Amino acid sequence: MTIKKLMIPFLELETGQCAFNAGAVFAKAFKAHLDVIHMRQRITASLPDNIYYPIPATNIEENFHILTEATNQVAAGLKKEFERLCGDRSVSILEHVAHADDRGATASWDDVEKTLPHDLAMRARVADMTVLARPDNHAQSHTMDLIEEIIFQSGQPVLIVDKDRAMEEFPKTVMVAWDGGREAARAVSAALPILRQAETVIIVAVGDLAWDAEPPQSVAAFLKLHGVHTIHMHPRLEKHDQAEEVLLGHAK
């Protein structure tokens, strides 16, 4: 198992830049292709009632042509930024059907009108991983809806990167949060290509696990068979500790 195709939603400038830069790091490590997609909400003069639009529907109907031109201009500007990023990151612009390992990291741009967030999650189903920028605390609700849709409906791994800490190189250390559950097991399996590339993988289980859960030592033994160098930790919770805070502390 390896990573050969990463989907990079490029819906607006800041988050698109962040996701692309992280995606380029992984594309170079795996000689993979970046499926960079600008998916805009389909605008029609007559709007269905069950589709979300970030501005009042009456404004869309009255200014249909103006809005269409505005979205075209936004898309054109984002495509120029995509081309600049490819040059800066030494990523070749190439259609994904022409990608081969000897071409190294490649990327393609696709500008489509679809129904958000559903169609973006469907697109993610034919990628090995989707890369997204982590929204800030003041992000609009439809931004969170978009991310949740991809996480829960794509069926594929999602990497969420921090906008304030640009990823310049492949991570040398990776931490795995382990609670013995099905979701954790699937996450470990999905992350195997990344874990193999890392120098050290730290498996952290916090507090008491379920009675039938495998301990972090079992995960370490499993990953060792895949050539992954691991360290495992199982800190106990004190009386007033929160598992999430302890886990974040170990990550930091």
PDB file of N, CA, C and O in Angstrom, residues 41 86 126 156 177:
ATOM      1  N   GLN A  41     -19.995  26.004  -5.852  1.00  0.00           N
ATOM      2  CA  GLN A  41     -21.406  25.647  -5.763  1.00  0.00           C
ATOM      3  C   GLN A  41     -22.103  25.984  -7.069  1.00  0.00           C
ATOM      4  O   GLN A  41     -21.935  27.074  -7.620  1.00  0.00           O
ATOM      5  N   CYS A  86       2.959  25.475  -7.953  1.00  0.00           N
ATOM      6  CA  CYS A  86       3.615  24.358  -8.635  1.00  0.00           C
ATOM      7  C   CYS A  86       5.053  24.728  -8.992  1.00  0.00           C
ATOM      8  O   CYS A  86       5.982  23.921  -8.822  1.00  0.00           O
ATOM      9  N   VAL A 126     -12.059   8.674  -4.685  1.00  0.00           N
ATOM     10  CA  VAL A 126     -11.110   8.141  -5.667  1.00  0.00           C
ATOM     11  C   VAL A 126      -9.742   8.804  -5.496  1.00  0.00           C
ATOM     12  O   VAL A 126      -9.038   9.066  -6.468  1.00  0.00           O
ATOM     13  N   GLN A 156     -12.133   7.573   2.894  1.00  0.00           N
ATOM     14  CA  GLN A 156     -10.697   7.607   2.698  1.00  0.00           C
ATOM     15  C   GLN A 156     -10.038   8.481   3.775  1.00  0.00           C
ATOM     16  O   GLN A 156     -10.697   9.306   4.400  1.00  0.00           O
ATOM     17  N   ALA A 177      -2.718   7.981  18.264  1.00  0.00           N
ATOM     18  CA  ALA A 177      -3.601   7.923  19.434  1.00  0.00           C
ATOM     19  C   ALA A 177      -4.349   6.599  19.394  1.00  0.00           C
ATOM     20  O   ALA A 177      -5.072   6.314  18.441  1.00  0.00           O
TER      21      ALA A 177
END
